[in-house]
Structures are given as C-alpha cells and as structure tokens.
Amino acid sequence: MTTVKMTVNGTAVSGPVEGRTLLVEFLREGLGLTGTHVGCDTSQCGACLVHVDGKPVKSCTMLAQEAAGATVTTIEGMANPDGTLGRVQQAFQDLHGLQCGFCTPGMVMSAAALLAENPKPDEHQIREYLEGNLCRCTGYQNIVRAVLAASGQDPVLAAAQ
Ligand code: FES
Ligand code: FES
C-alpha cells in the first residue's frame, strides 16, 4: 500500500492504494464518489469517464497512482456551486437524455469535454465524440439533443421560443 494524493472536484484528497488499484476504484471505494459507474471494466462502455487534468479519461483504464498529483473532476463536480444541476446535466434532464441513468455520468462528462473543446458541435461531431460511451436504453437521439441544447443550439427548443 502507498498513499496517493490528488485533487478531486476541487478538494485535496489522499488515501491508501495498491499498485493495481484503478482510478475508478479509488474514486468509488476510497472516496465514496459512486456517481462514477463501472459498466464493463474493459474500456468499452464509458460509464466510468472522468476528467483528469481537463481531459476525458475512462477511469477503469488508469491506475490510481497514475493520477497522483492530478486534478480530477467526476460527475459530482459538475453541479453548480449552489448544488443545482450544471448546464450539461440540466440539458440531459430537460431533453430526456437518459432512461435508466447508468450511462449518464459518463455521457455528461464526455459531453462536457466535447463542449470545452468545441462549444458549438454539430450532430455528427457529437455522435462521433460520444462513440466511446454506450447506452443500452435511449437510442442516443435525446442524448444528442441534450448536448445540442447544452450548447444553445437545440432546433426543437429554438423553434418553440
Ligand atoms: Fe470503464 Fe466501461 S467501466 S469503460
Ligand atoms: Fe440506460 Fe443509457 S440510459 S444505459
């Protein structure tokens, strides 16, 4: 066991890890941040996606020790300071971009990373960017709409205004 230190959702944290401890295990079991989900453990589904130093990372593919000293953001860090849902989270809720919700934390983190890179993505760019995030429920249509809405360009909402 060694002690790993990092900043998670703006707070300096530390905890014991083994060499084989994955970042997702440290987040969920070490820190109790269970909003980050484990869907496959094999880098397929994207449910475990978090931001590490601002970049999207499937946290089942990274050892906790590799994130030592890094700044990590999880879905729990996406809310506004007053506790209300953040912009991307709110858009997923408003546009029904989720059903069971299992994929949603990873989808939201991935969408937020896309919007940080490209504030006005088109539908094709959204689908391409979210390729690494699997959803068994929604058929993706409302997820794409939610990301469009979060970027201020949902065609249905615009038509209704
Ligand atoms: Fe990490 Fe599926 S649990 S990609
Ligand atoms: Fe169920 Fe995406 S909402 S897996």
GROMACS .gro file of N, CA and C in nm, residues 31-155:
model
  375
   31LEU      N    1  -1.308   0.714  -0.200
   31LEU     CA    2  -1.364   0.846  -0.172
   31LEU      C    3  -1.517   0.846  -0.163
   32GLY      N    4  -1.580   0.734  -0.196
   32GLY     CA    5  -1.726   0.728  -0.188
   32GLY      C    6  -1.797   0.804  -0.299
   33LEU      N    7  -1.724   0.835  -0.407
   33LEU     CA    8  -1.785   0.908  -0.518
   33LEU      C    9  -1.844   0.807  -0.617
   34THR      N   10  -1.959   0.756  -0.580
   34THR     CA   11  -2.018   0.645  -0.656
   34THR      C   12  -2.098   0.690  -0.779
   35GLY      N   13  -2.096   0.820  -0.807
   35GLY     CA   14  -2.158   0.866  -0.931
   35GLY      C   15  -2.084   0.815  -1.053
   36THR      N   16  -1.956   0.788  -1.041
   36THR     CA   17  -1.879   0.729  -1.150
   36THR      C   18  -1.909   0.580  -1.152
   37HIS      N   19  -1.963   0.534  -1.263
   37HIS     CA   20  -2.010   0.395  -1.270
   37HIS      C   21  -1.908   0.303  -1.337
   38VAL      N   22  -1.923   0.175  -1.308
   38VAL     CA   23  -1.844   0.072  -1.375
   38VAL      C   24  -1.940  -0.016  -1.455
   39GLY      N   25  -1.928  -0.009  -1.587
   39GLY     CA   26  -2.018  -0.086  -1.670
   39GLY      C   27  -1.953  -0.208  -1.730
   40CYS      N   28  -1.822  -0.203  -1.749
   40CYS     CA   29  -1.759  -0.314  -1.822
   40CYS      C   30  -1.622  -0.351  -1.767
   41ASP      N   31  -1.549  -0.249  -1.716
   41ASP     CA   32  -1.413  -0.273  -1.665
   41ASP      C   33  -1.314  -0.302  -1.776
   42THR      N   34  -1.356  -0.293  -1.899
   42THR     CA   35  -1.267  -0.328  -2.009
   42THR      C   36  -1.256  -0.217  -2.114
   43SER      N   37  -1.282  -0.095  -2.073
   43SER     CA   38  -1.262   0.021  -2.161
   43SER      C   39  -1.360   0.027  -2.277
   44GLN      N   40  -1.478  -0.038  -2.261
   44GLN     CA   41  -1.574  -0.040  -2.371
   44GLN      C   42  -1.685   0.064  -2.356
   45CYS      N   43  -1.735   0.085  -2.233
   45CYS     CA   44  -1.867   0.147  -2.220
   45CYS      C   45  -1.866   0.297  -2.189
   46GLY      N   46  -1.760   0.346  -2.126
   46GLY     CA   47  -1.752   0.489  -2.096
   46GLY      C   48  -1.829   0.533  -1.972
   47ALA      N   49  -1.892   0.439  -1.901
   47ALA     CA   50  -1.967   0.478  -1.781
   47ALA      C   51  -1.877   0.535  -1.671
   48CYS      N   52  -1.749   0.503  -1.679
   48CYS     CA   53  -1.653   0.542  -1.576
   48CYS      C   54  -1.577   0.670  -1.612
   49LEU      N   55  -1.623   0.740  -1.715
   49LEU     CA   56  -1.544   0.852  -1.767
   49LEU      C   57  -1.540   0.969  -1.668
   50VAL      N   58  -1.421   1.020  -1.644
   50VAL     CA   59  -1.399   1.138  -1.560
   50VAL      C   60  -1.304   1.230  -1.636
   51HIS      N   61  -1.279   1.347  -1.581
   51HIS     CA   62  -1.177   1.435  -1.640
   51HIS      C   63  -1.052   1.429  -1.553
   52VAL      N   64  -0.939   1.410  -1.617
   52VAL     CA   65  -0.811   1.414  -1.547
   52VAL      C   66  -0.729   1.525  -1.612
   53ASP      N   67  -0.698   1.626  -1.532
   53ASP     CA   68  -0.631   1.746  -1.584
   53ASP      C   69  -0.704   1.798  -1.709
   54GLY      N   70  -0.835   1.797  -1.700
   54GLY     CA   71  -0.919   1.855  -1.805
   54GLY      C   72  -0.946   1.765  -1.923
   55LYS      N   73  -0.887   1.648  -1.927
   55LYS     CA   74  -0.907   1.557  -2.042
   55LYS      C   75  -0.996   1.440  -2.003
   56PRO      N   76  -1.084   1.396  -2.095
   56PRO     CA   77  -1.169   1.281  -2.063
   56PRO      C   78  -1.088   1.153  -2.055
   57VAL      N   79  -1.109   1.078  -1.948
   57VAL     CA   80  -1.034   0.954  -1.926
   57VAL      C   81  -1.132   0.849  -1.874
   58LYS      N   82  -1.127   0.730  -1.931
   58LYS     CA   83  -1.203   0.618  -1.876
   58LYS      C   84  -1.126   0.570  -1.752
   59SER      N   85  -1.187   0.593  -1.637
   59SER     CA   86  -1.111   0.573  -1.513
   59SER      C   87  -1.090   0.427  -1.478
   60CYS      N   88  -1.147   0.335  -1.558
   60CYS     CA   89  -1.114   0.193  -1.540
   60CYS      C   90  -0.988   0.156  -1.617
   61THR      N   91  -0.934   0.252  -1.691
   61THR     CA   92  -0.814   0.224  -1.770
   61THR      C   93  -0.690   0.289  -1.708
   62MET      N   94  -0.706   0.356  -1.596
   62MET     CA   95  -0.595   0.430  -1.535
   62MET      C   96  -0.574   0.383  -1.392
   63LEU      N   97  -0.452   0.361  -1.357
   63LEU     CA   98  -0.422   0.327  -1.218
   63LEU      C   99  -0.433   0.453  -1.132
   64ALA      N  100  -0.479   0.434  -1.008
   64ALA     CA  101  -0.490   0.547  -0.917
   64ALA      C  102  -0.356   0.618  -0.903
   65GLN      N  103  -0.249   0.541  -0.898
   65GLN     CA  104  -0.117   0.602  -0.881
   65GLN      C  105  -0.077   0.687  -1.002
   66GLU      N  106  -0.131   0.653  -1.120
   66GLU     CA  107  -0.101   0.734  -1.238
   66GLU      C  108  -0.166   0.872  -1.229
   67ALA      N  109  -0.269   0.883  -1.146
   67ALA     CA  110  -0.337   1.012  -1.130
   67ALA      C  111  -0.281   1.092  -1.012
   68ALA      N  112  -0.174   1.045  -0.954
   68ALA     CA  113  -0.114   1.116  -0.841
   68ALA      C  114  -0.079   1.258  -0.883
   69GLY      N  115  -0.122   1.354  -0.804
   69GLY     CA  116  -0.093   1.495  -0.832
   69GLY      C  117  -0.186   1.559  -0.933
   70ALA      N  118  -0.274   1.480  -0.992
   70ALA     CA  119  -0.361   1.533  -1.098
   70ALA      C  120  -0.484   1.603  -1.038
   71THR      N  121  -0.550   1.677  -1.126
   71THR     CA  122  -0.678   1.738  -1.091
   71THR      C  123  -0.787   1.656  -1.160
   72VAL      N  124  -0.873   1.597  -1.081
   72VAL     CA  125  -0.976   1.506  -1.132
   72VAL      C  126  -1.114   1.568  -1.109
   73THR      N  127  -1.198   1.558  -1.210
   73THR     CA  128  -1.338   1.600  -1.193
   73THR      C  129  -1.427   1.481  -1.223
   74THR      N  130  -1.521   1.456  -1.132
   74THR     CA  131  -1.619   1.348  -1.151
   74THR      C  132  -1.757   1.411  -1.171
   75ILE      N  133  -1.856   1.328  -1.193
   75ILE     CA  134  -1.992   1.380  -1.213
   75ILE      C  135  -2.037   1.462  -1.092
   76GLU      N  136  -1.989   1.427  -0.973
   76GLU     CA  137  -2.028   1.502  -0.853
   76GLU      C  138  -1.976   1.646  -0.860
   77GLY      N  139  -1.873   1.667  -0.941
   77GLY     CA  140  -1.815   1.801  -0.953
   77GLY      C  141  -1.878   1.884  -1.063
   78MET      N  142  -1.982   1.831  -1.127
   78MET     CA  143  -2.043   1.902  -1.240
   78MET      C  144  -2.162   1.988  -1.197
   79ALA      N  145  -2.205   1.975  -1.074
   79ALA     CA  146  -2.316   2.059  -1.026
   79ALA      C  147  -2.268   2.203  -1.009
   80ASN      N  148  -2.361   2.295  -1.008
   80ASN     CA  149  -2.327   2.434  -0.979
   80ASN      C  150  -2.289   2.447  -0.831
   81PRO      N  151  -2.220   2.557  -0.796
   81PRO     CA  152  -2.179   2.574  -0.656
   81PRO      C  153  -2.297   2.571  -0.559
   82ASP      N  154  -2.416   2.612  -0.605
   82ASP     CA  155  -2.532   2.611  -0.513
   82ASP      C  156  -2.601   2.476  -0.508
   83GLY      N  157  -2.542   2.375  -0.575
   83GLY     CA  158  -2.596   2.240  -0.567
   83GLY      C  159  -2.695   2.206  -0.678
   84THR      N  160  -2.737   2.306  -0.755
   84THR     CA  161  -2.827   2.276  -0.866
   84THR      C  162  -2.750   2.209  -0.979
   85LEU      N  163  -2.825   2.146  -1.070
   85LEU     CA  164  -2.760   2.075  -1.179
   85LEU      C  165  -2.682   2.172  -1.267
   86GLY      N  166  -2.567   2.127  -1.313
   86GLY     CA  167  -2.489   2.207  -1.407
   86GLY      C  168  -2.557   2.209  -1.544
   87ARG      N  169  -2.501   2.289  -1.634
   87ARG     CA  170  -2.565   2.313  -1.764
   87ARG      C  171  -2.587   2.184  -1.842
   88VAL      N  172  -2.487   2.099  -1.847
   88VAL     CA  173  -2.500   1.976  -1.926
   88VAL      C  174  -2.595   1.879  -1.856
   89GLN      N  175  -2.584   1.868  -1.725
   89GLN     CA  176  -2.676   1.782  -1.650
   89GLN      C  177  -2.821   1.826  -1.669
   90GLN      N  178  -2.844   1.957  -1.662
   90GLN     CA  179  -2.980   2.009  -1.676
   90GLN      C  180  -3.036   1.979  -1.814
   91ALA      N  181  -2.950   1.991  -1.915
   91ALA     CA  182  -2.995   1.962  -2.052
   91ALA      C  183  -3.033   1.815  -2.067
   92PHE      N  184  -2.957   1.725  -2.007
   92PHE     CA  185  -2.993   1.583  -2.012
   92PHE      C  186  -3.129   1.561  -1.944
   93GLN      N  187  -3.151   1.629  -1.833
   93GLN     CA  188  -3.280   1.613  -1.766
   93GLN      C  189  -3.393   1.672  -1.852
   94ASP      N  190  -3.373   1.791  -1.902
   94ASP     CA  191  -3.479   1.859  -1.976
   94ASP      C  192  -3.515   1.787  -2.106
   95LEU      N  193  -3.415   1.732  -2.172
   95LEU     CA  194  -3.438   1.671  -2.304
   95LEU      C  195  -3.452   1.520  -2.296
   96HIS      N  196  -3.468   1.467  -2.175
   96HIS     CA  197  -3.486   1.322  -2.157
   96HIS      C  198  -3.371   1.245  -2.221
   97GLY      N  199  -3.251   1.287  -2.191
   97GLY     CA  200  -3.133   1.222  -2.246
   97GLY      C  201  -3.090   1.101  -2.165
   98LEU      N  202  -3.181   1.048  -2.084
   98LEU     CA  203  -3.149   0.930  -2.004
   98LEU      C  204  -3.275   0.851  -1.975
   99GLN      N  205  -3.255   0.723  -1.954
   99GLN     CA  206  -3.366   0.639  -1.907
   99GLN      C  207  -3.325   0.573  -1.775
  100CYS      N  208  -3.246   0.465  -1.782
  100CYS     CA  209  -3.205   0.403  -1.655
  100CYS      C  210  -3.100   0.487  -1.583
  101GLY      N  211  -3.025   0.567  -1.658
  101GLY     CA  212  -2.928   0.657  -1.598
  101GLY      C  213  -2.790   0.597  -1.578
  102PHE      N  214  -2.773   0.469  -1.610
  102PHE     CA  215  -2.644   0.408  -1.580
  102PHE      C  216  -2.530   0.470  -1.660
  103CYS      N  217  -2.557   0.499  -1.785
  103CYS     CA  218  -2.451   0.556  -1.870
  103CYS      C  219  -2.434   0.706  -1.849
  104THR      N  220  -2.531   0.768  -1.780
  104THR     CA  221  -2.543   0.914  -1.782
  104THR      C  222  -2.422   0.989  -1.724
  105PRO      N  223  -2.364   0.945  -1.613
  105PRO     CA  224  -2.247   1.019  -1.565
  105PRO      C  225  -2.136   1.025  -1.670
  106GLY      N  226  -2.110   0.914  -1.734
  106GLY     CA  227  -2.005   0.913  -1.838
  106GLY      C  228  -2.044   0.996  -1.958
  107MET      N  229  -2.172   0.990  -1.995
  107MET     CA  230  -2.221   1.071  -2.108
  107MET      C  231  -2.204   1.220  -2.078
  108VAL      N  232  -2.244   1.260  -1.958
  108VAL     CA  233  -2.235   1.401  -1.921
  108VAL      C  234  -2.089   1.446  -1.919
  109MET      N  235  -2.002   1.363  -1.864
  109MET     CA  236  -1.860   1.401  -1.857
  109MET      C  237  -1.800   1.410  -1.997
  110SER      N  238  -1.841   1.317  -2.084
  110SER     CA  239  -1.791   1.318  -2.220
  110SER      C  240  -1.844   1.441  -2.295
  111ALA      N  241  -1.972   1.469  -2.279
  111ALA     CA  242  -2.032   1.584  -2.345
  111ALA      C  243  -1.967   1.713  -2.297
  112ALA      N  244  -1.941   1.722  -2.168
  112ALA     CA  245  -1.877   1.843  -2.115
  112ALA      C  246  -1.737   1.860  -2.173
  113ALA      N  247  -1.667   1.749  -2.191
  113ALA     CA  248  -1.532   1.757  -2.250
  113ALA      C  249  -1.541   1.802  -2.395
  114LEU      N  250  -1.642   1.751  -2.467
  114LEU     CA  251  -1.661   1.795  -2.605
  114LEU      C  252  -1.688   1.945  -2.611
  115LEU      N  253  -1.780   1.993  -2.527
  115LEU     CA  254  -1.818   2.134  -2.532
  115LEU      C  255  -1.703   2.226  -2.489
  116ALA      N  256  -1.614   2.174  -2.406
  116ALA     CA  257  -1.495   2.254  -2.371
  116ALA      C  258  -1.404   2.269  -2.491
  117GLU      N  259  -1.399   2.164  -2.574
  117GLU     CA  260  -1.315   2.168  -2.694
  117GLU      C  261  -1.382   2.239  -2.809
  118ASN      N  262  -1.514   2.219  -2.819
  118ASN     CA  263  -1.590   2.265  -2.934
  118ASN      C  264  -1.727   2.312  -2.884
  119PRO      N  265  -1.742   2.441  -2.854
  119PRO     CA  266  -1.866   2.490  -2.790
  119PRO      C  267  -1.991   2.476  -2.875
  120LYS      N  268  -1.977   2.464  -3.007
  120LYS     CA  269  -2.095   2.453  -3.093
  120LYS      C  270  -2.082   2.332  -3.187
  121PRO      N  271  -2.077   2.212  -3.134
  121PRO     CA  272  -2.062   2.095  -3.220
  121PRO      C  273  -2.190   2.068  -3.299
  122ASP      N  274  -2.176   2.013  -3.418
  122ASP     CA  275  -2.296   1.971  -3.490
  122ASP      C  276  -2.329   1.826  -3.451
  123GLU      N  277  -2.440   1.776  -3.503
  123GLU     CA  278  -2.486   1.643  -3.461
  123GLU      C  279  -2.383   1.535  -3.492
  124HIS      N  280  -2.323   1.546  -3.609
  124HIS     CA  281  -2.223   1.447  -3.648
  124HIS      C  282  -2.104   1.448  -3.551
  125GLN      N  283  -2.059   1.567  -3.517
  125GLN     CA  284  -1.945   1.577  -3.424
  125GLN      C  285  -1.982   1.523  -3.286
  126ILE      N  286  -2.106   1.546  -3.244
  126ILE     CA  287  -2.149   1.492  -3.113
  126ILE      C  288  -2.150   1.340  -3.116
  127ARG      N  289  -2.208   1.284  -3.220
  127ARG     CA  290  -2.215   1.137  -3.228
  127ARG      C  291  -2.075   1.076  -3.234
  128GLU      N  292  -1.989   1.142  -3.308
  128GLU     CA  293  -1.852   1.091  -3.321
  128GLU      C  294  -1.780   1.096  -3.186
  129TYR      N  295  -1.797   1.208  -3.114
  129TYR     CA  296  -1.726   1.225  -2.987
  129TYR      C  297  -1.776   1.127  -2.881
  130LEU      N  298  -1.906   1.098  -2.886
  130LEU     CA  299  -1.966   1.010  -2.784
  130LEU      C  300  -1.957   0.863  -2.822
  131GLU      N  301  -1.883   0.833  -2.927
  131GLU     CA  302  -1.873   0.695  -2.974
  131GLU      C  303  -1.825   0.598  -2.865
  132GLY      N  304  -1.742   0.645  -2.775
  132GLY     CA  305  -1.687   0.559  -2.670
  132GLY      C  306  -1.779   0.544  -2.550
  133ASN      N  307  -1.898   0.602  -2.558
  133ASN     CA  308  -1.995   0.591  -2.448
  133ASN      C  309  -2.116   0.512  -2.497
  134LEU      N  310  -2.140   0.399  -2.434
  134LEU     CA  311  -2.251   0.313  -2.476
  134LEU      C  312  -2.374   0.336  -2.389
  135CYS      N  313  -2.490   0.337  -2.455
  135CYS     CA  314  -2.618   0.347  -2.385
  135CYS      C  315  -2.708   0.236  -2.435
  136ARG      N  316  -2.762   0.160  -2.342
  136ARG     CA  317  -2.849   0.048  -2.380
  136ARG      C  318  -2.995   0.090  -2.391
  137CYS      N  319  -3.027   0.209  -2.348
  137CYS     CA  320  -3.169   0.244  -2.334
  137CYS      C  321  -3.222   0.343  -2.437
  138THR      N  322  -3.150   0.449  -2.462
  138THR     CA  323  -3.214   0.567  -2.521
  138THR      C  324  -3.216   0.569  -2.673
  139GLY      N  325  -3.133   0.491  -2.738
  139GLY     CA  326  -3.121   0.506  -2.883
  139GLY      C  327  -3.042   0.629  -2.922
  140TYR      N  328  -2.989   0.701  -2.825
  140TYR     CA  329  -2.895   0.814  -2.844
  140TYR      C  330  -2.960   0.943  -2.892
  141GLN      N  331  -3.078   0.937  -2.951
  141GLN     CA  332  -3.135   1.057  -3.013
  141GLN      C  333  -3.147   1.173  -2.913
  142ASN      N  334  -3.203   1.142  -2.796
  142ASN     CA  335  -3.221   1.250  -2.698
  142ASN      C  336  -3.092   1.289  -2.629
  143ILE      N  337  -2.995   1.200  -2.630
  143ILE     CA  338  -2.864   1.238  -2.578
  143ILE      C  339  -2.803   1.342  -2.670
  144VAL      N  340  -2.812   1.319  -2.798
  144VAL     CA  341  -2.758   1.417  -2.894
  144VAL      C  342  -2.832   1.549  -2.881
  145ARG      N  343  -2.963   1.543  -2.868
  145ARG     CA  344  -3.041   1.665  -2.849
  145ARG      C  345  -3.000   1.739  -2.723
  146ALA      N  346  -2.974   1.663  -2.617
  146ALA     CA  347  -2.934   1.726  -2.491
  146ALA      C  348  -2.801   1.800  -2.507
  147VAL      N  349  -2.711   1.740  -2.580
  147VAL     CA  350  -2.581   1.806  -2.599
  147VAL      C  351  -2.599   1.930  -2.686
  148LEU      N  352  -2.683   1.918  -2.788
  148LEU     CA  353  -2.714   2.037  -2.870
  148LEU      C  354  -2.775   2.147  -2.783
  149ALA      N  355  -2.867   2.108  -2.696
  149ALA     CA  356  -2.931   2.206  -2.609
  149ALA      C  357  -2.831   2.270  -2.513
  150ALA      N  358  -2.742   2.187  -2.459
  150ALA     CA  359  -2.640   2.241  -2.368
  150ALA      C  360  -2.549   2.340  -2.438
  151SER      N  361  -2.539   2.326  -2.569
  151SER     CA  362  -2.456   2.419  -2.646
  151SER      C  363  -2.539   2.534  -2.704
  152GLY      N  364  -2.666   2.539  -2.664
  152GLY     CA  365  -2.751   2.650  -2.705
  152GLY      C  366  -2.802   2.640  -2.846
  153GLN      N  367  -2.807   2.521  -2.902
  153GLN     CA  368  -2.848   2.510  -3.041
  153GLN      C  369  -2.943   2.392  -3.067
  154ASP      N  370  -3.032   2.368  -2.972
  154ASP     CA  371  -3.131   2.262  -2.998
  154ASP      C  372  -3.240   2.314  -3.091
  155PRO      N  373  -3.261   2.250  -3.203
  155PRO     CA  374  -3.355   2.303  -3.301
  155PRO      C  375  -3.499   2.304  -3.253
   0.00000   0.00000   0.00000
